[in-house]
PDB file of C-alpha atoms in Angstrom:
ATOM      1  CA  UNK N   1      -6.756  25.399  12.427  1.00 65.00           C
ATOM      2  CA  UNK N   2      -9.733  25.849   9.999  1.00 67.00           C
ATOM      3  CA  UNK N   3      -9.562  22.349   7.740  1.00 72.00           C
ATOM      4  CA  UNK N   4     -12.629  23.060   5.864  1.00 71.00           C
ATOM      5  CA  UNK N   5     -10.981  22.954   2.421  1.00 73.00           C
ATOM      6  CA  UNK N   6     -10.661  19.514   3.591  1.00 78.00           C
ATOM      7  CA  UNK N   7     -13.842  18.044   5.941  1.00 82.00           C
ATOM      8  CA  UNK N   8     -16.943  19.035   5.348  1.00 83.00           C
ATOM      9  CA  UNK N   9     -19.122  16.301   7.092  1.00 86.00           C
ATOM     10  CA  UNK N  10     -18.835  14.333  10.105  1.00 89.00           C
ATOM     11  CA  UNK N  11     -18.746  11.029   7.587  1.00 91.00           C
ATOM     12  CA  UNK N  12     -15.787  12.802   6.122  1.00 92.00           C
ATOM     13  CA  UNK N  13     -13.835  12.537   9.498  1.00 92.00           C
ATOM     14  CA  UNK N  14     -15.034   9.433  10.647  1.00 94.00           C
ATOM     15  CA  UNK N  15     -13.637   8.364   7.071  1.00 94.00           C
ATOM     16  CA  UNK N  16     -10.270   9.575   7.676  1.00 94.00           C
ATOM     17  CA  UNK N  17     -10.154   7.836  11.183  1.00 95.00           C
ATOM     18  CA  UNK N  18     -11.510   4.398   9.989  1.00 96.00           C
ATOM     19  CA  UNK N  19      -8.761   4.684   7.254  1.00 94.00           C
ATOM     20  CA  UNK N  20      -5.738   5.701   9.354  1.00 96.00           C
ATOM     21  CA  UNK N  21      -7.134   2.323  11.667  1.00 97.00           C
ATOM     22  CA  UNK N  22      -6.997   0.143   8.295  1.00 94.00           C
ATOM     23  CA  UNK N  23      -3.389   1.531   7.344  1.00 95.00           C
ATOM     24  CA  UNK N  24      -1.943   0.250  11.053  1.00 96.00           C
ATOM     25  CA  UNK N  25      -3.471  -2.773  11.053  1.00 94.00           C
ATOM     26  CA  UNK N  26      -2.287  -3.797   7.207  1.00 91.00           C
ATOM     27  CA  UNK N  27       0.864  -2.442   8.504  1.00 94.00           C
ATOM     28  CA  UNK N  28       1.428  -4.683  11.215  1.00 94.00           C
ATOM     29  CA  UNK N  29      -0.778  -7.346   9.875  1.00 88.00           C
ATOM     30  CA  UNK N  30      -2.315  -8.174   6.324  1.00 81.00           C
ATOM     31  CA  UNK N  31      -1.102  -5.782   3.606  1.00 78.00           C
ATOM     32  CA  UNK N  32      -3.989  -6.387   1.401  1.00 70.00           C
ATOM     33  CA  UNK N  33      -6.627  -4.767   3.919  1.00 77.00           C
ATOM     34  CA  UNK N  34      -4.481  -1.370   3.238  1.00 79.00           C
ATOM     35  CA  UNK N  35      -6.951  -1.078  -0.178  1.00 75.00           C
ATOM     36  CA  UNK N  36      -9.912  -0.586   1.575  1.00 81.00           C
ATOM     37  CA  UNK N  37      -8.678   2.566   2.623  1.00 86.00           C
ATOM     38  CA  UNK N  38      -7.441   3.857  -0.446  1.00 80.00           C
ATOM     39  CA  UNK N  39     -10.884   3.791  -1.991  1.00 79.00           C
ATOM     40  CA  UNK N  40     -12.973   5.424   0.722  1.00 85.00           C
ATOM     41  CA  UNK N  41     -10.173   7.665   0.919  1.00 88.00           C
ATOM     42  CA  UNK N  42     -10.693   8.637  -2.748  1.00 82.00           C
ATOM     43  CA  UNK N  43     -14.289   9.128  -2.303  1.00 83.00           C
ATOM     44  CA  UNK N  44     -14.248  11.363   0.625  1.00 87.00           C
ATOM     45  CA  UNK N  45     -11.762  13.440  -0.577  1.00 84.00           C
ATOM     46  CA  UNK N  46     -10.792  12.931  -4.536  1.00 80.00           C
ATOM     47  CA  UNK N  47      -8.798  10.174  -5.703  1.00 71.00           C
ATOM     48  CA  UNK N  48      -5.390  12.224  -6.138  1.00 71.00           C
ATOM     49  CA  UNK N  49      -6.006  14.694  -3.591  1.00 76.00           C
ATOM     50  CA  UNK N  50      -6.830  11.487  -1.358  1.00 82.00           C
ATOM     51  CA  UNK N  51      -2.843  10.422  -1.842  1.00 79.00           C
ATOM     52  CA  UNK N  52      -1.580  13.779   0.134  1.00 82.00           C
ATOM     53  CA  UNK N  53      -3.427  12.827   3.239  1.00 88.00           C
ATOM     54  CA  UNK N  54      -2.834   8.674   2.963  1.00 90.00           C
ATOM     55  CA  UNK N  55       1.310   9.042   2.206  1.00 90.00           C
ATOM     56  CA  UNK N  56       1.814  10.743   5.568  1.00 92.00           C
ATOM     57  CA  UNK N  57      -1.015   7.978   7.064  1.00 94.00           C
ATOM     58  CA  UNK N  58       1.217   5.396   5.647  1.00 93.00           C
ATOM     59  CA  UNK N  59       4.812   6.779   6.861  1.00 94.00           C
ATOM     60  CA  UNK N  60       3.706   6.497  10.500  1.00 95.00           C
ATOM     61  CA  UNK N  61       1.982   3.449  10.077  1.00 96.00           C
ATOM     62  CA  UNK N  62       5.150   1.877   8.529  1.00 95.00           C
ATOM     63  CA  UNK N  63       7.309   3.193  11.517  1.00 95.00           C
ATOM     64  CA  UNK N  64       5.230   0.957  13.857  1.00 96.00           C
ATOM     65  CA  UNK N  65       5.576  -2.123  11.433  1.00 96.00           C
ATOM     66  CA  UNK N  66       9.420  -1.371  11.035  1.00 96.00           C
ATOM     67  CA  UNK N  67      10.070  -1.181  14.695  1.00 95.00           C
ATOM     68  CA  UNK N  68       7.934  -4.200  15.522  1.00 95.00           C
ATOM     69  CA  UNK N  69       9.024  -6.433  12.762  1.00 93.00           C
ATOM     70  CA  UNK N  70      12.761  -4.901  12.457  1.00 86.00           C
ATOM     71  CA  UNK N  71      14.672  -7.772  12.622  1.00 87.00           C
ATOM     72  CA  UNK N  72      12.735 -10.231  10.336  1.00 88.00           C
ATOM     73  CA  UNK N  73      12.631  -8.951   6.418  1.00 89.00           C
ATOM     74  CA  UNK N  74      14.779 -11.064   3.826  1.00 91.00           C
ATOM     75  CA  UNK N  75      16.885  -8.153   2.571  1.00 91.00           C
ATOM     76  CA  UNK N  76      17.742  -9.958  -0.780  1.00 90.00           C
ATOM     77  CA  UNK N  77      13.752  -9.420  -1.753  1.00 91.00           C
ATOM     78  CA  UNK N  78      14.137  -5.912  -1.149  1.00 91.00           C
ATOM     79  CA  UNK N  79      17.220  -4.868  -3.229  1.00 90.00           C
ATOM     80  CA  UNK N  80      15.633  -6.747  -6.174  1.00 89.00           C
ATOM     81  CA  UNK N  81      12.307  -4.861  -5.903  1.00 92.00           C
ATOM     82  CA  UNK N  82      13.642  -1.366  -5.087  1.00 92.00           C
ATOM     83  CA  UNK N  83      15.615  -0.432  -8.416  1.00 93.00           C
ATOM     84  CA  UNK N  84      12.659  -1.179 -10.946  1.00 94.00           C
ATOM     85  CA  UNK N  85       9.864   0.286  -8.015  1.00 93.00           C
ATOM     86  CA  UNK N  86      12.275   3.810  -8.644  1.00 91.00           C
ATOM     87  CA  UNK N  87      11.665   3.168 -12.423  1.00 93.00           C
ATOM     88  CA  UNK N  88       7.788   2.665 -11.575  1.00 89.00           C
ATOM     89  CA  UNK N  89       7.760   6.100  -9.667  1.00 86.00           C
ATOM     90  CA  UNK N  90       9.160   7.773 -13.492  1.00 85.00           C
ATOM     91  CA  UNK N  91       6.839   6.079 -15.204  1.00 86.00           C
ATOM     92  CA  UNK N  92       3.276   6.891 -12.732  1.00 82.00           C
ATOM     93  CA  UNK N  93       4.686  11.008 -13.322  1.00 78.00           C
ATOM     94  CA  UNK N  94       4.409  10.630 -17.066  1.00 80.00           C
ATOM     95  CA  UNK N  95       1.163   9.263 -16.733  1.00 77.00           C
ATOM     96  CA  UNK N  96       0.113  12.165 -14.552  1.00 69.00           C
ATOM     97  CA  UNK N  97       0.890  14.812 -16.775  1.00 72.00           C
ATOM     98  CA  UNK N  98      -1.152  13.112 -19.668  1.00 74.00           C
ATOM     99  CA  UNK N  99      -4.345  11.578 -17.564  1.00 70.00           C
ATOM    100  CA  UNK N 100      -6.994  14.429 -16.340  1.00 67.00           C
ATOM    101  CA  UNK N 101      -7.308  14.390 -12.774  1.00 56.00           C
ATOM    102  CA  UNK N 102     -10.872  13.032 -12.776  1.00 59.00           C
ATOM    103  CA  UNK N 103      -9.584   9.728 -14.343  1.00 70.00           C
ATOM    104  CA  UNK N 104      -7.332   9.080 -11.487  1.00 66.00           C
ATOM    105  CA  UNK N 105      -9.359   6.811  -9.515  1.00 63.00           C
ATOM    106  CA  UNK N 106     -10.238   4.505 -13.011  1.00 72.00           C
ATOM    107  CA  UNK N 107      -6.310   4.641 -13.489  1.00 70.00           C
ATOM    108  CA  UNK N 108      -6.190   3.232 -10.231  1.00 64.00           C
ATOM    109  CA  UNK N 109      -9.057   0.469 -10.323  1.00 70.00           C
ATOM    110  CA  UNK N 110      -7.939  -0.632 -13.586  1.00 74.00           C
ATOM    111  CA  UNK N 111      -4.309  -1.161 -11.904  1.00 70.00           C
ATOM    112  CA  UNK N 112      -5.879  -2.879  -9.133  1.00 66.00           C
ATOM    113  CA  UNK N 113      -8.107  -5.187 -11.893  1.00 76.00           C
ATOM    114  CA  UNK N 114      -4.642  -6.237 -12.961  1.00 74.00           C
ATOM    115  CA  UNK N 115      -3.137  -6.920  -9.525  1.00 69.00           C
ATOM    116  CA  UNK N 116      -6.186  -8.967  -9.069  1.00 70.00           C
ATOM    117  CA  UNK N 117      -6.031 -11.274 -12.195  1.00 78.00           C
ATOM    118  CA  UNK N 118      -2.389 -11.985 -10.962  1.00 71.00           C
ATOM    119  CA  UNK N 119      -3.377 -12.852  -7.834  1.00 63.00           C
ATOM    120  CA  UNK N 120      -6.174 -15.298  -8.971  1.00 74.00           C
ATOM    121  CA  UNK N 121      -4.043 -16.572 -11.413  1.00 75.00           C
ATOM    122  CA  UNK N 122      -1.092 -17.730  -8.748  1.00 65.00           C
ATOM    123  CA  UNK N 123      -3.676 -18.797  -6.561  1.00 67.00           C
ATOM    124  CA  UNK N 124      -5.102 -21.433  -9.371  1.00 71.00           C
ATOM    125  CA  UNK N 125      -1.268 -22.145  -9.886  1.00 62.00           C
ATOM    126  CA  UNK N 126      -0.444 -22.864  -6.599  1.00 60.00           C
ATOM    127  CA  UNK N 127       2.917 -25.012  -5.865  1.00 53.00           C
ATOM    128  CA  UNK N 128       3.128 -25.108 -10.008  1.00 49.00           C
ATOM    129  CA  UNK N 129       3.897 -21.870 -10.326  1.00 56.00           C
ATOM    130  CA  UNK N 130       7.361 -21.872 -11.454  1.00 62.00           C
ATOM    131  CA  UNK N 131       7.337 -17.942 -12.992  1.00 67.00           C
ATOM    132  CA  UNK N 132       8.996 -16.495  -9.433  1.00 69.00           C
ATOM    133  CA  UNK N 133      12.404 -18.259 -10.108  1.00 73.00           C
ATOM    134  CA  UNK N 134      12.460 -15.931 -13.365  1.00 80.00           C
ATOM    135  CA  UNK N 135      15.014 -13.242 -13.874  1.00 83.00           C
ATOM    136  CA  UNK N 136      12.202 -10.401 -14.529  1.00 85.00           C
ATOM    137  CA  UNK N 137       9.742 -11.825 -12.155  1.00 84.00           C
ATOM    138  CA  UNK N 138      10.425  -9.225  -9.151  1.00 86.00           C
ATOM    139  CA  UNK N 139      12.272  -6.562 -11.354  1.00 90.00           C
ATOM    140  CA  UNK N 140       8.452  -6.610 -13.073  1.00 87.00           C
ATOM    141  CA  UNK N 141       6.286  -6.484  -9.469  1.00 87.00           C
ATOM    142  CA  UNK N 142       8.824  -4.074  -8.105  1.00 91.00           C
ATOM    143  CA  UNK N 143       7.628  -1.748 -11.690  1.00 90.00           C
ATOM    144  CA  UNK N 144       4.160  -1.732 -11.378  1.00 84.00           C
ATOM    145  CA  UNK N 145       4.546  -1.322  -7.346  1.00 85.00           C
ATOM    146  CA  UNK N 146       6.610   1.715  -8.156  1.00 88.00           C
ATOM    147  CA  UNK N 147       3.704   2.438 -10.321  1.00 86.00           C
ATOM    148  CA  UNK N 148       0.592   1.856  -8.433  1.00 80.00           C
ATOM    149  CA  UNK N 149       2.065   3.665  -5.403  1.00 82.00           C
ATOM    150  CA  UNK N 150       2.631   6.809  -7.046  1.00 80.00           C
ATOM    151  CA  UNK N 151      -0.161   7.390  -8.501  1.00 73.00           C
ATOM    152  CA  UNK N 152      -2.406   5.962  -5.612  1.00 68.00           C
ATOM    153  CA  UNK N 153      -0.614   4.689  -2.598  1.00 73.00           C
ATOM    154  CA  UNK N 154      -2.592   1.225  -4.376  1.00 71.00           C
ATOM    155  CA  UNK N 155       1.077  -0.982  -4.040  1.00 79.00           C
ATOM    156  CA  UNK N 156       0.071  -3.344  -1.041  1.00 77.00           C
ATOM    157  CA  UNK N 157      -1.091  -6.383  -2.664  1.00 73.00           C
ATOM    158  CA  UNK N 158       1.510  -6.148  -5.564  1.00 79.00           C
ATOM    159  CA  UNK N 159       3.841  -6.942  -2.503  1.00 83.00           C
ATOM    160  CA  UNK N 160       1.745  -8.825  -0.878  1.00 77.00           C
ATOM    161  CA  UNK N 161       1.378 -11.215  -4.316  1.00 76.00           C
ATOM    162  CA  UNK N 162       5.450 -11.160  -5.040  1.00 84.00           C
ATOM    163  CA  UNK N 163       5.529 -12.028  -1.298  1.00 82.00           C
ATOM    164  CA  UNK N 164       3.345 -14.899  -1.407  1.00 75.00           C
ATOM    165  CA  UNK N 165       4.463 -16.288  -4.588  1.00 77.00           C
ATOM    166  CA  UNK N 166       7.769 -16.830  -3.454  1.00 81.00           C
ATOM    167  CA  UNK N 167       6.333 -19.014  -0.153  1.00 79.00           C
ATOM    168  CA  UNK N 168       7.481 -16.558   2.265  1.00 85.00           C
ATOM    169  CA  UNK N 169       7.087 -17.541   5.789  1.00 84.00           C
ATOM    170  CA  UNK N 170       4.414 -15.615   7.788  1.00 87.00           C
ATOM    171  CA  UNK N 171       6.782 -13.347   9.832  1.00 91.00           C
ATOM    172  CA  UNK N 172       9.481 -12.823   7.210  1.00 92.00           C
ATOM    173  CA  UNK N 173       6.868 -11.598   5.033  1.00 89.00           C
ATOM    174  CA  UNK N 174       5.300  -8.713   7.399  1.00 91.00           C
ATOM    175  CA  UNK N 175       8.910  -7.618   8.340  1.00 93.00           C
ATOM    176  CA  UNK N 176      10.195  -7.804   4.181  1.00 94.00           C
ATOM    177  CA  UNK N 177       7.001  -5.853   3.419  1.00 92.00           C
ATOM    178  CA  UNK N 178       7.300  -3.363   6.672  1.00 93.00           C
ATOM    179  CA  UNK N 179      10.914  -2.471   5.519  1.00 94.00           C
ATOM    180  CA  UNK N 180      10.372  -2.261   1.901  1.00 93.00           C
ATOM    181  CA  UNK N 181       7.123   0.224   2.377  1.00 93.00           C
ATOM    182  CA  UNK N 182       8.889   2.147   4.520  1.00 94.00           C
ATOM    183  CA  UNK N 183      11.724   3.313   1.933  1.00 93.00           C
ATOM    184  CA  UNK N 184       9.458   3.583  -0.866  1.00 92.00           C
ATOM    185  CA  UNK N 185       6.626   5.535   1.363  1.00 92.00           C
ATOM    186  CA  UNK N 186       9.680   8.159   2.241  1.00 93.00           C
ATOM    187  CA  UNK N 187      10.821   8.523  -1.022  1.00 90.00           C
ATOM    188  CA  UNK N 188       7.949   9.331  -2.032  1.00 87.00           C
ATOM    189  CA  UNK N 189       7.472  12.665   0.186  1.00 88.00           C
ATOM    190  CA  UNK N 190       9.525  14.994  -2.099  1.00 87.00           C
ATOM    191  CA  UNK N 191       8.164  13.939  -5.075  1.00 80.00           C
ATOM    192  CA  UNK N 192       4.468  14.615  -3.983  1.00 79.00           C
ATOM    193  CA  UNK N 193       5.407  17.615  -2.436  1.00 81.00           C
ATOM    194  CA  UNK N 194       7.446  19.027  -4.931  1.00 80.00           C
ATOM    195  CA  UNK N 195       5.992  17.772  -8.361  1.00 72.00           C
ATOM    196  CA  UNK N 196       2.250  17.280  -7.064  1.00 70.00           C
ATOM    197  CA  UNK N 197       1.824  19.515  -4.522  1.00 74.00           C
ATOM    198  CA  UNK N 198      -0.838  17.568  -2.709  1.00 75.00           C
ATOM    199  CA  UNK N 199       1.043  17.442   1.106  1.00 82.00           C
ATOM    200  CA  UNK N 200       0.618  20.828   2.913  1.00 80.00           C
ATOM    201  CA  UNK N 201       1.075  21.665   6.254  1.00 83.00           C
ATOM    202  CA  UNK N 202      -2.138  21.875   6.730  1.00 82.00           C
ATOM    203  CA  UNK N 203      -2.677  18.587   5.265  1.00 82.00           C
ATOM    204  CA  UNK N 204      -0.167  17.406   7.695  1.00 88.00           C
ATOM    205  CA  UNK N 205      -1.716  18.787  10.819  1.00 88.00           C
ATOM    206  CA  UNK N 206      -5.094  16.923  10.012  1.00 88.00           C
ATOM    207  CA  UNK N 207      -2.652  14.190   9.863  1.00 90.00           C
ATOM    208  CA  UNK N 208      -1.883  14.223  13.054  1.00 92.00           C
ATOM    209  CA  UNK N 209      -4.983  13.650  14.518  1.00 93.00           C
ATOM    210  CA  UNK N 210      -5.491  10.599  13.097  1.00 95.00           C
ATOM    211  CA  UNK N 211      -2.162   9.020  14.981  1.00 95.00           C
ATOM    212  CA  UNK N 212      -3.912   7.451  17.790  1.00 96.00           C
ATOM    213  CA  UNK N 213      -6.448   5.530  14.992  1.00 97.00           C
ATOM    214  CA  UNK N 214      -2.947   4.460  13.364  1.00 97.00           C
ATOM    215  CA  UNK N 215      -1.655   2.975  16.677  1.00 97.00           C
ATOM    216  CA  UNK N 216      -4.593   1.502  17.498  1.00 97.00           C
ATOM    217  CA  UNK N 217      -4.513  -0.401  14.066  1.00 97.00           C
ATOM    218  CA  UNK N 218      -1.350  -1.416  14.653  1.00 96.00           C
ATOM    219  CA  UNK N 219      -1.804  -3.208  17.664  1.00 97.00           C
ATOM    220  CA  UNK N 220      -4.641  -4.987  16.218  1.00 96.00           C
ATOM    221  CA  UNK N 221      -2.222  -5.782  13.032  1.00 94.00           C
ATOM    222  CA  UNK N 222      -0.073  -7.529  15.672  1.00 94.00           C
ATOM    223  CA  UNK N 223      -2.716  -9.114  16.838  1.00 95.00           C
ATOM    224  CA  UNK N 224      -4.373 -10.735  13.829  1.00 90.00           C
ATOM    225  CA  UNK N 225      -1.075 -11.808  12.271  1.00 86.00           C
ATOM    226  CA  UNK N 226      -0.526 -14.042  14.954  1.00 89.00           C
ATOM    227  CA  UNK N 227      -3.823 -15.565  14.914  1.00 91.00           C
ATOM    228  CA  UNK N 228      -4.236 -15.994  11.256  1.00 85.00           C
ATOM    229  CA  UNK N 229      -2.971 -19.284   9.735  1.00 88.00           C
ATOM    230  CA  UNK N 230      -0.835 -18.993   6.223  1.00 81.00           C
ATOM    231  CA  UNK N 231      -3.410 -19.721   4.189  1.00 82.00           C
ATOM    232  CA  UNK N 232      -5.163 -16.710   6.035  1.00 80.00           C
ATOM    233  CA  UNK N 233      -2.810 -13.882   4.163  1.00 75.00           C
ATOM    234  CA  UNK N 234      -3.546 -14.748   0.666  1.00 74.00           C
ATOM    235  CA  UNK N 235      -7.282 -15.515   1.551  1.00 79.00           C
ATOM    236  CA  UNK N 236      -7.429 -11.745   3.227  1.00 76.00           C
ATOM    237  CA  UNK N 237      -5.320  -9.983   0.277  1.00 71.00           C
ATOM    238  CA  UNK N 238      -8.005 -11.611  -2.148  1.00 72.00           C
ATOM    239  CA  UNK N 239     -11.304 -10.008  -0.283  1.00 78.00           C
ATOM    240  CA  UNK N 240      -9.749  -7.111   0.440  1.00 73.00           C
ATOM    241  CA  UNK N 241      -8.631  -6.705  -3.254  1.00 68.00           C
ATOM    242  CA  UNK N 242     -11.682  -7.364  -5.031  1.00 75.00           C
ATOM    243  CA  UNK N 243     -13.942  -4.917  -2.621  1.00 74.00           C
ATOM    244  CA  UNK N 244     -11.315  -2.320  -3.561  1.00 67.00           C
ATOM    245  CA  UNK N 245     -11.937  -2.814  -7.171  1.00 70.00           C
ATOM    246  CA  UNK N 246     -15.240  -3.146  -7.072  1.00 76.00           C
ATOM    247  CA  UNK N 247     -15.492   0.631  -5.319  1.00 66.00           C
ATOM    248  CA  UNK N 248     -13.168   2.670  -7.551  1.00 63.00           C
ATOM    249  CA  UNK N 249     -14.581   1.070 -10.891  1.00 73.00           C
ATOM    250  CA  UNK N 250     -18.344   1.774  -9.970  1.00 65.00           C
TER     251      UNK N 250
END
């Protein structure tokens, strides 16, 4: 199949594989490291074309977490994140019909520039922070989730930060975050295909070459998560954050 709409380089493929590995491995392992991809995604390709070929990246790579981690999510963090992440999807296709195309990837890095502040800000708050026990606390990180994933498949360390914030253990938090991803990720399929009309089949079949790259990050995802202390996830989501920033806002 001829997928030079698509690739027009070698960097451009090498790109797509290096991505698809990053997607298994933040899968299975630190959610955070999910944002490099997203950005060198965007480059390569455009930042909202780049969300066709990452959503189907991201389906797969969530059916490896699911099955691994199936048995350990906290289901009560789910069902309080999921209504108000539907509300987030509503709200990113408003914004799409009113934001050009070419401001995309700024949407995105000033969305991320948010998600960052919070981060650094619970960080500095450690133990003290008392904001999680609030009412709107996850109906508000379950929103802008909602929101950042639509419009850029950029979600990973909201969860990741709601995660943390509530002192989930290590395990529980992979398997609440494999679980939640993978509902949102699917629901997400009609709406691009339908409304944005960015997933083709052709689209899909350069997908599939990238599926080896995707279980090959997964298995390292395994890998690292046991290895990696506590401290390790938030210390990972933070890195992994800021390069991602840094990229789409240059």
């Amino acid at each position: 199949m001829d997928f030079s709409m698509w690739i027009q380089s070698p960097i451009q493929w090498g790109i797509l594989f290096l991505s698809a590995f990053i997607i298994g491995m933040s899968k299975t392992g630190i959610q955070g490291l999910s944002l490099i991809s997203v950005p060198l995604m965007a480059l390569a390709f455009g930042a909202k074309p780049s969300t066709g070929l990452i959503l189907p990246i991201l389906c797969a790579a969530d059916l490896i977490a699911v099955l691994y981690y199936r048995r350990k999510a906290e289901w009560k963090y789910v069902f309080k994140l999921l209504p108000a992440a539907l509300a987030g999807f509503v709200v990113a296709l408003f914004v799409e019909k009113i934001v050009p195309p070419a401001e995309f990837k700024h949407l995105m890095g000033g969305c991320l520039a948010g998600i960052m502040l919070v981060m650094l800000w619970t960080d500095r708050k450690g133990k003290e922070n008392s904001l999680s026990s609030r009412w709107w606390y996850g109906p508000l990180f379950g929103l802008l989730g909602g929101f950042t994933t639509m419009i850029g498949n950029a979600a990973g360390p909201v969860m990741a930060i709601y995660l943390l914030s509530v002192r989930m253990p290590k395990y529980s938090f992979v398997g609440t975050n494999a679980w939640f991803f993978l509902v949102i990720n699917y629901l997400k399929i009609p709406v691009q295909i339908l409304a944005w009309d960015n997933i083709t089949v052709q689209a899909l079949m350069l997908n599939a070459f990238t599926t080896p790259f995707v279980l090959l990050g997964g298995v390292a995802g395994i890998l690292l998560v046991k290895r990696l202390p506590e401290k390790g996830f938030r210390n990972v989501t933070t890195a992994a954050t800021g390069l991602s920033v840094l990229m789409l806002l240059a």
